[in-house]
Amino acid sequence: MRNLVLFGPPGAGKGTQSERLQDHYQLFHLSTGDIFRYNIKNETALGRKAKAYIDQGQLVPDELTIHMLAQELDKHPEAAGFIFDGFPRTTAQAQALDKLMEQHQTQITAMLALEVEEEELRKRLLARAEVSGRSDDADPAVIQKRIDVYRQETEPVKKYYQSQSKLDQINGMGTIDEVTKRLFEAVDARP
Ligand code: AP5
Ligand code: MG
């Protein structure tokens, strides 16, 4: 089983590249942001709890997020492996993910961390704001908050995977195809 963490700041290309990895390696794509947005749209209890955090560019509390992810994993026992997009975002989430992988008799293969300059992130997100309908893309102040929260709370998670020799830092600048090629090379280097 191959389980990949696709990591990076807002707008780094996690969602875009997850689609490519999913098709190429036959993995199941789990995006916590997409799951939250689905729940918000359908006005579930989880969606109601998560909405205020997401609209402000803050992280949804670990307890809610970890519980949701555990349930999602259980929904896909047939999967040959997962791409985790947007999870883990805190060290507590990374520890919880290791436990969940153990319970499923598997483990994380690698963390692929997309590195993109901040100016480029802002450019991509502002462009997407025109079409995405995402509440957290609409306001430049919320975009900045998401980037700041990434630097403060999420980026330290790299150290967790580095200490397990699972961190692959990937240049996320350039065209979508160029980044995909770098990701495939990194995954293939870890059989
Ligand atoms: P989430 O949905 O994960 O959003 P995010 O991390 O802010 O990232 P994005 O989805 O905006 O960007 P992406 O990296 O997927 O890039 P994309 O491929 O779309 O999370 C949203 C919120 O949910 C969080 O703020 C938080 O509140 C909550 N949340 C989620 N997970 C959580 C967790 N684990 N714990 C707690 N809270 C959680 O690309 C962006 C744009 O750029 C697109 O338009 C794309 O077409 C374009 N693009 C991509 N690659 C390139 C390229 N190489 N060149 C030019 N353009 C490109
Ligand atoms: Mg995304």
PDB file of N, CA and C in Angstrom, residues 43-112:
ATOM      1  N   GLU A  43     -25.076  21.503   4.743  1.00  0.00           N
ATOM      2  CA  GLU A  43     -25.523  21.967   6.059  1.00  0.00           C
ATOM      3  C   GLU A  43     -25.603  20.846   7.087  1.00  0.00           C
ATOM      4  N   THR A  44     -24.582  20.014   7.117  1.00  0.00           N
ATOM      5  CA  THR A  44     -24.517  18.959   8.140  1.00  0.00           C
ATOM      6  C   THR A  44     -24.043  19.576   9.461  1.00  0.00           C
ATOM      7  N   ALA A  45     -24.118  18.804  10.525  1.00  0.00           N
ATOM      8  CA  ALA A  45     -23.653  19.282  11.835  1.00  0.00           C
ATOM      9  C   ALA A  45     -22.164  19.624  11.766  1.00  0.00           C
ATOM     10  N   LEU A  46     -21.409  18.771  11.102  1.00  0.00           N
ATOM     11  CA  LEU A  46     -19.968  19.029  10.952  1.00  0.00           C
ATOM     12  C   LEU A  46     -19.742  20.323  10.161  1.00  0.00           C
ATOM     13  N   GLY A  47     -20.495  20.484   9.090  1.00  0.00           N
ATOM     14  CA  GLY A  47     -20.370  21.687   8.266  1.00  0.00           C
ATOM     15  C   GLY A  47     -20.654  22.946   9.065  1.00  0.00           C
ATOM     16  N   ARG A  48     -21.671  22.887   9.888  1.00  0.00           N
ATOM     17  CA  ARG A  48     -22.019  24.060  10.701  1.00  0.00           C
ATOM     18  C   ARG A  48     -20.897  24.402  11.665  1.00  0.00           C
ATOM     19  N   LYS A  49     -20.267  23.372  12.225  1.00  0.00           N
ATOM     20  CA  LYS A  49     -19.164  23.628  13.179  1.00  0.00           C
ATOM     21  C   LYS A  49     -17.932  24.171  12.463  1.00  0.00           C
ATOM     22  N   ALA A  50     -17.663  23.662  11.270  1.00  0.00           N
ATOM     23  CA  ALA A  50     -16.406  24.013  10.576  1.00  0.00           C
ATOM     24  C   ALA A  50     -16.465  25.385   9.900  1.00  0.00           C
ATOM     25  N   LYS A  51     -17.659  25.807   9.527  1.00  0.00           N
ATOM     26  CA  LYS A  51     -17.799  26.972   8.647  1.00  0.00           C
ATOM     27  C   LYS A  51     -17.105  28.235   9.169  1.00  0.00           C
ATOM     28  N   ALA A  52     -17.317  28.547  10.422  1.00  0.00           N
ATOM     29  CA  ALA A  52     -16.786  29.811  10.960  1.00  0.00           C
ATOM     30  C   ALA A  52     -15.256  29.835  10.891  1.00  0.00           C
ATOM     31  N   TYR A  53     -14.646  28.688  11.162  1.00  0.00           N
ATOM     32  CA  TYR A  53     -13.176  28.623  11.114  1.00  0.00           C
ATOM     33  C   TYR A  53     -12.688  28.839   9.682  1.00  0.00           C
ATOM     34  N   ILE A  54     -13.320  28.129   8.751  1.00  0.00           N
ATOM     35  CA  ILE A  54     -12.873  28.169   7.356  1.00  0.00           C
ATOM     36  C   ILE A  54     -13.067  29.563   6.769  1.00  0.00           C
ATOM     37  N   ASP A  55     -14.202  30.186   7.075  1.00  0.00           N
ATOM     38  CA  ASP A  55     -14.464  31.529   6.538  1.00  0.00           C
ATOM     39  C   ASP A  55     -13.428  32.537   7.021  1.00  0.00           C
ATOM     40  N   GLN A  56     -12.829  32.277   8.180  1.00  0.00           N
ATOM     41  CA  GLN A  56     -11.829  33.214   8.710  1.00  0.00           C
ATOM     42  C   GLN A  56     -10.395  32.804   8.378  1.00  0.00           C
ATOM     43  N   GLY A  57     -10.244  31.679   7.672  1.00  0.00           N
ATOM     44  CA  GLY A  57      -8.901  31.221   7.336  1.00  0.00           C
ATOM     45  C   GLY A  57      -8.180  30.546   8.490  1.00  0.00           C
ATOM     46  N   GLN A  58      -8.944  30.150   9.517  1.00  0.00           N
ATOM     47  CA  GLN A  58      -8.357  29.460  10.678  1.00  0.00           C
ATOM     48  C   GLN A  58      -8.455  27.942  10.488  1.00  0.00           C
ATOM     49  N   LEU A  59      -7.658  27.199  11.230  1.00  0.00           N
ATOM     50  CA  LEU A  59      -7.785  25.741  11.191  1.00  0.00           C
ATOM     51  C   LEU A  59      -9.026  25.299  11.954  1.00  0.00           C
ATOM     52  N   VAL A  60      -9.693  24.300  11.437  1.00  0.00           N
ATOM     53  CA  VAL A  60     -10.764  23.639  12.182  1.00  0.00           C
ATOM     54  C   VAL A  60     -10.082  22.860  13.321  1.00  0.00           C
ATOM     55  N   PRO A  61     -10.675  22.822  14.518  1.00  0.00           N
ATOM     56  CA  PRO A  61      -9.994  22.154  15.644  1.00  0.00           C
ATOM     57  C   PRO A  61      -9.609  20.696  15.336  1.00  0.00           C
ATOM     58  N   ASP A  62      -8.478  20.284  15.888  1.00  0.00           N
ATOM     59  CA  ASP A  62      -7.941  18.939  15.628  1.00  0.00           C
ATOM     60  C   ASP A  62      -8.960  17.841  15.883  1.00  0.00           C
ATOM     61  N   GLU A  63      -9.662  17.951  17.008  1.00  0.00           N
ATOM     62  CA  GLU A  63     -10.560  16.860  17.401  1.00  0.00           C
ATOM     63  C   GLU A  63     -11.597  16.556  16.313  1.00  0.00           C
ATOM     64  N   LEU A  64     -12.213  17.636  15.821  1.00  0.00           N
ATOM     65  CA  LEU A  64     -13.223  17.493  14.753  1.00  0.00           C
ATOM     66  C   LEU A  64     -12.608  16.910  13.488  1.00  0.00           C
ATOM     67  N   THR A  65     -11.434  17.440  13.145  1.00  0.00           N
ATOM     68  CA  THR A  65     -10.794  17.075  11.877  1.00  0.00           C
ATOM     69  C   THR A  65     -10.328  15.623  11.903  1.00  0.00           C
ATOM     70  N   ILE A  66      -9.731  15.216  12.996  1.00  0.00           N
ATOM     71  CA  ILE A  66      -9.207  13.850  13.108  1.00  0.00           C
ATOM     72  C   ILE A  66     -10.357  12.843  13.105  1.00  0.00           C
ATOM     73  N   HIS A  67     -11.407  13.177  13.817  1.00  0.00           N
ATOM     74  CA  HIS A  67     -12.580  12.298  13.855  1.00  0.00           C
ATOM     75  C   HIS A  67     -13.155  12.115  12.451  1.00  0.00           C
ATOM     76  N   MET A  68     -13.253  13.219  11.731  1.00  0.00           N
ATOM     77  CA  MET A  68     -13.790  13.159  10.368  1.00  0.00           C
ATOM     78  C   MET A  68     -12.898  12.300   9.475  1.00  0.00           C
ATOM     79  N   LEU A  69     -11.594  12.480   9.592  1.00  0.00           N
ATOM     80  CA  LEU A  69     -10.683  11.722   8.730  1.00  0.00           C
ATOM     81  C   LEU A  69     -10.757  10.225   9.019  1.00  0.00           C
ATOM     82  N   ALA A  70     -10.865   9.883  10.299  1.00  0.00           N
ATOM     83  CA  ALA A  70     -10.965   8.461  10.671  1.00  0.00           C
ATOM     84  C   ALA A  70     -12.198   7.837  10.022  1.00  0.00           C
ATOM     85  N   GLN A  71     -13.291   8.573  10.027  1.00  0.00           N
ATOM     86  CA  GLN A  71     -14.526   8.067   9.402  1.00  0.00           C
ATOM     87  C   GLN A  71     -14.371   7.909   7.894  1.00  0.00           C
ATOM     88  N   GLU A  72     -13.700   8.860   7.270  1.00  0.00           N
ATOM     89  CA  GLU A  72     -13.503   8.791   5.813  1.00  0.00           C
ATOM     90  C   GLU A  72     -12.656   7.572   5.438  1.00  0.00           C
ATOM     91  N   LEU A  73     -11.637   7.296   6.237  1.00  0.00           N
ATOM     92  CA  LEU A  73     -10.786   6.127   5.958  1.00  0.00           C
ATOM     93  C   LEU A  73     -11.610   4.848   5.999  1.00  0.00           C
ATOM     94  N   ASP A  74     -12.494   4.769   6.975  1.00  0.00           N
ATOM     95  CA  ASP A  74     -13.316   3.563   7.126  1.00  0.00           C
ATOM     96  C   ASP A  74     -14.305   3.375   5.975  1.00  0.00           C
ATOM     97  N   LYS A  75     -14.606   4.473   5.275  1.00  0.00           N
ATOM     98  CA  LYS A  75     -15.565   4.384   4.162  1.00  0.00           C
ATOM     99  C   LYS A  75     -14.944   3.762   2.917  1.00  0.00           C
ATOM    100  N   HIS A  76     -13.611   3.607   2.881  1.00  0.00           N
ATOM    101  CA  HIS A  76     -12.952   3.164   1.652  1.00  0.00           C
ATOM    102  C   HIS A  76     -11.992   2.000   1.896  1.00  0.00           C
ATOM    103  N   PRO A  77     -12.527   0.879   2.406  1.00  0.00           N
ATOM    104  CA  PRO A  77     -11.657  -0.253   2.705  1.00  0.00           C
ATOM    105  C   PRO A  77     -11.029  -0.857   1.445  1.00  0.00           C
ATOM    106  N   GLU A  78     -11.632  -0.567   0.278  1.00  0.00           N
ATOM    107  CA  GLU A  78     -11.138  -1.147  -0.981  1.00  0.00           C
ATOM    108  C   GLU A  78      -9.920  -0.395  -1.525  1.00  0.00           C
ATOM    109  N   ALA A  79      -9.644   0.787  -0.986  1.00  0.00           N
ATOM    110  CA  ALA A  79      -8.590   1.632  -1.576  1.00  0.00           C
ATOM    111  C   ALA A  79      -7.223   0.951  -1.505  1.00  0.00           C
ATOM    112  N   ALA A  80      -6.457   1.122  -2.587  1.00  0.00           N
ATOM    113  CA  ALA A  80      -5.109   0.542  -2.643  1.00  0.00           C
ATOM    114  C   ALA A  80      -4.093   1.461  -1.968  1.00  0.00           C
ATOM    115  N   GLY A  81      -4.572   2.603  -1.505  1.00  0.00           N
ATOM    116  CA  GLY A  81      -3.697   3.579  -0.859  1.00  0.00           C
ATOM    117  C   GLY A  81      -4.366   4.937  -0.966  1.00  0.00           C
ATOM    118  N   PHE A  82      -3.849   5.893  -0.209  1.00  0.00           N
ATOM    119  CA  PHE A  82      -4.500   7.209  -0.138  1.00  0.00           C
ATOM    120  C   PHE A  82      -3.519   8.338  -0.469  1.00  0.00           C
ATOM    121  N   ILE A  83      -4.093   9.424  -0.987  1.00  0.00           N
ATOM    122  CA  ILE A  83      -3.372  10.695  -1.034  1.00  0.00           C
ATOM    123  C   ILE A  83      -4.060  11.606  -0.034  1.00  0.00           C
ATOM    124  N   PHE A  84      -3.348  12.019   0.978  1.00  0.00           N
ATOM    125  CA  PHE A  84      -3.896  12.937   1.970  1.00  0.00           C
ATOM    126  C   PHE A  84      -3.545  14.366   1.545  1.00  0.00           C
ATOM    127  N   ASP A  85      -4.573  15.135   1.178  1.00  0.00           N
ATOM    128  CA  ASP A  85      -4.398  16.504   0.667  1.00  0.00           C
ATOM    129  C   ASP A  85      -4.964  17.459   1.713  1.00  0.00           C
ATOM    130  N   GLY A  86      -4.083  18.211   2.349  1.00  0.00           N
ATOM    131  CA  GLY A  86      -4.549  19.163   3.361  1.00  0.00           C
ATOM    132  C   GLY A  86      -4.623  18.567   4.752  1.00  0.00           C
ATOM    133  N   PHE A  87      -4.104  17.403   4.925  1.00  0.00           N
ATOM    134  CA  PHE A  87      -4.049  16.715   6.218  1.00  0.00           C
ATOM    135  C   PHE A  87      -2.772  15.872   6.231  1.00  0.00           C
ATOM    136  N   PRO A  88      -1.992  15.866   7.301  1.00  0.00           N
ATOM    137  CA  PRO A  88      -2.154  16.614   8.543  1.00  0.00           C
ATOM    138  C   PRO A  88      -1.666  18.061   8.435  1.00  0.00           C
ATOM    139  N   ARG A  89      -2.270  18.907   9.256  1.00  0.00           N
ATOM    140  CA  ARG A  89      -1.907  20.320   9.288  1.00  0.00           C
ATOM    141  C   ARG A  89      -1.352  20.737  10.646  1.00  0.00           C
ATOM    142  N   THR A  90      -1.305  19.831  11.590  1.00  0.00           N
ATOM    143  CA  THR A  90      -0.682  20.089  12.897  1.00  0.00           C
ATOM    144  C   THR A  90       0.068  18.809  13.275  1.00  0.00           C
ATOM    145  N   THR A  91       0.979  18.942  14.227  1.00  0.00           N
ATOM    146  CA  THR A  91       1.721  17.749  14.650  1.00  0.00           C
ATOM    147  C   THR A  91       0.784  16.751  15.327  1.00  0.00           C
ATOM    148  N   ALA A  92      -0.219  17.245  16.042  1.00  0.00           N
ATOM    149  CA  ALA A  92      -1.196  16.331  16.665  1.00  0.00           C
ATOM    150  C   ALA A  92      -1.921  15.515  15.590  1.00  0.00           C
ATOM    151  N   GLN A  93      -2.241  16.156  14.461  1.00  0.00           N
ATOM    152  CA  GLN A  93      -2.891  15.423  13.361  1.00  0.00           C
ATOM    153  C   GLN A  93      -1.925  14.390  12.756  1.00  0.00           C
ATOM    154  N   ALA A  94      -0.656  14.741  12.664  1.00  0.00           N
ATOM    155  CA  ALA A  94       0.332  13.800  12.101  1.00  0.00           C
ATOM    156  C   ALA A  94       0.458  12.563  12.993  1.00  0.00           C
ATOM    157  N   GLN A  95       0.462  12.793  14.292  1.00  0.00           N
ATOM    158  CA  GLN A  95       0.543  11.657  15.230  1.00  0.00           C
ATOM    159  C   GLN A  95      -0.714  10.795  15.123  1.00  0.00           C
ATOM    160  N   ALA A  96      -1.864  11.445  15.031  1.00  0.00           N
ATOM    161  CA  ALA A  96      -3.120  10.696  14.915  1.00  0.00           C
ATOM    162  C   ALA A  96      -3.142   9.895  13.620  1.00  0.00           C
ATOM    163  N   LEU A  97      -2.598  10.463  12.552  1.00  0.00           N
ATOM    164  CA  LEU A  97      -2.580   9.757  11.263  1.00  0.00           C
ATOM    165  C   LEU A  97      -1.698   8.509  11.353  1.00  0.00           C
ATOM    166  N   ASP A  98      -0.557   8.626  12.009  1.00  0.00           N
ATOM    167  CA  ASP A  98       0.296   7.443  12.183  1.00  0.00           C
ATOM    168  C   ASP A  98      -0.456   6.334  12.913  1.00  0.00           C
ATOM    169  N   LYS A  99      -1.198   6.700  13.932  1.00  0.00           N
ATOM    170  CA  LYS A  99      -1.977   5.695  14.691  1.00  0.00           C
ATOM    171  C   LYS A  99      -3.037   5.058  13.797  1.00  0.00           C
ATOM    172  N   LEU A 100      -3.731   5.885  13.022  1.00  0.00           N
ATOM    173  CA  LEU A 100      -4.775   5.365  12.124  1.00  0.00           C
ATOM    174  C   LEU A 100      -4.175   4.427  11.080  1.00  0.00           C
ATOM    175  N   MET A 101      -3.013   4.799  10.548  1.00  0.00           N
ATOM    176  CA  MET A 101      -2.356   3.940   9.551  1.00  0.00           C
ATOM    177  C   MET A 101      -2.008   2.595  10.178  1.00  0.00           C
ATOM    178  N   GLU A 102      -1.529   2.647  11.408  1.00  0.00           N
ATOM    179  CA  GLU A 102      -1.165   1.418  12.126  1.00  0.00           C
ATOM    180  C   GLU A 102      -2.398   0.520  12.309  1.00  0.00           C
ATOM    181  N   GLN A 103      -3.513   1.166  12.679  1.00  0.00           N
ATOM    182  CA  GLN A 103      -4.760   0.394  12.853  1.00  0.00           C
ATOM    183  C   GLN A 103      -5.199  -0.256  11.541  1.00  0.00           C
ATOM    184  N   HIS A 104      -4.836   0.346  10.421  1.00  0.00           N
ATOM    185  CA  HIS A 104      -5.176  -0.219   9.106  1.00  0.00           C
ATOM    186  C   HIS A 104      -4.008  -1.046   8.550  1.00  0.00           C
ATOM    187  N   GLN A 105      -3.099  -1.438   9.436  1.00  0.00           N
ATOM    188  CA  GLN A 105      -1.930  -2.256   9.049  1.00  0.00           C
ATOM    189  C   GLN A 105      -1.151  -1.665   7.874  1.00  0.00           C
ATOM    190  N   THR A 106      -0.967  -0.369   7.903  1.00  0.00           N
ATOM    191  CA  THR A 106      -0.179   0.262   6.850  1.00  0.00           C
ATOM    192  C   THR A 106       0.564   1.458   7.427  1.00  0.00           C
ATOM    193  N   GLN A 107       1.213   2.238   6.569  1.00  0.00           N
ATOM    194  CA  GLN A 107       1.924   3.415   7.062  1.00  0.00           C
ATOM    195  C   GLN A 107       2.038   4.470   5.973  1.00  0.00           C
ATOM    196  N   ILE A 108       2.469   5.666   6.370  1.00  0.00           N
ATOM    197  CA  ILE A 108       2.707   6.732   5.400  1.00  0.00           C
ATOM    198  C   ILE A 108       4.004   6.427   4.655  1.00  0.00           C
ATOM    199  N   THR A 109       3.928   6.516   3.321  1.00  0.00           N
ATOM    200  CA  THR A 109       5.108   6.248   2.496  1.00  0.00           C
ATOM    201  C   THR A 109       6.018   7.474   2.460  1.00  0.00           C
ATOM    202  N   ALA A 110       5.418   8.631   2.175  1.00  0.00           N
ATOM    203  CA  ALA A 110       6.210   9.860   2.057  1.00  0.00           C
ATOM    204  C   ALA A 110       5.335  11.087   2.227  1.00  0.00           C
ATOM    205  N   MET A 111       5.971  12.174   2.660  1.00  0.00           N
ATOM    206  CA  MET A 111       5.333  13.488   2.602  1.00  0.00           C
ATOM    207  C   MET A 111       5.976  14.251   1.455  1.00  0.00           C
ATOM    208  N   LEU A 112       5.146  14.646   0.493  1.00  0.00           N
ATOM    209  CA  LEU A 112       5.610  15.440  -0.646  1.00  0.00           C
ATOM    210  C   LEU A 112       5.227  16.887  -0.344  1.00  0.00           C
TER     211      LEU A 112
END
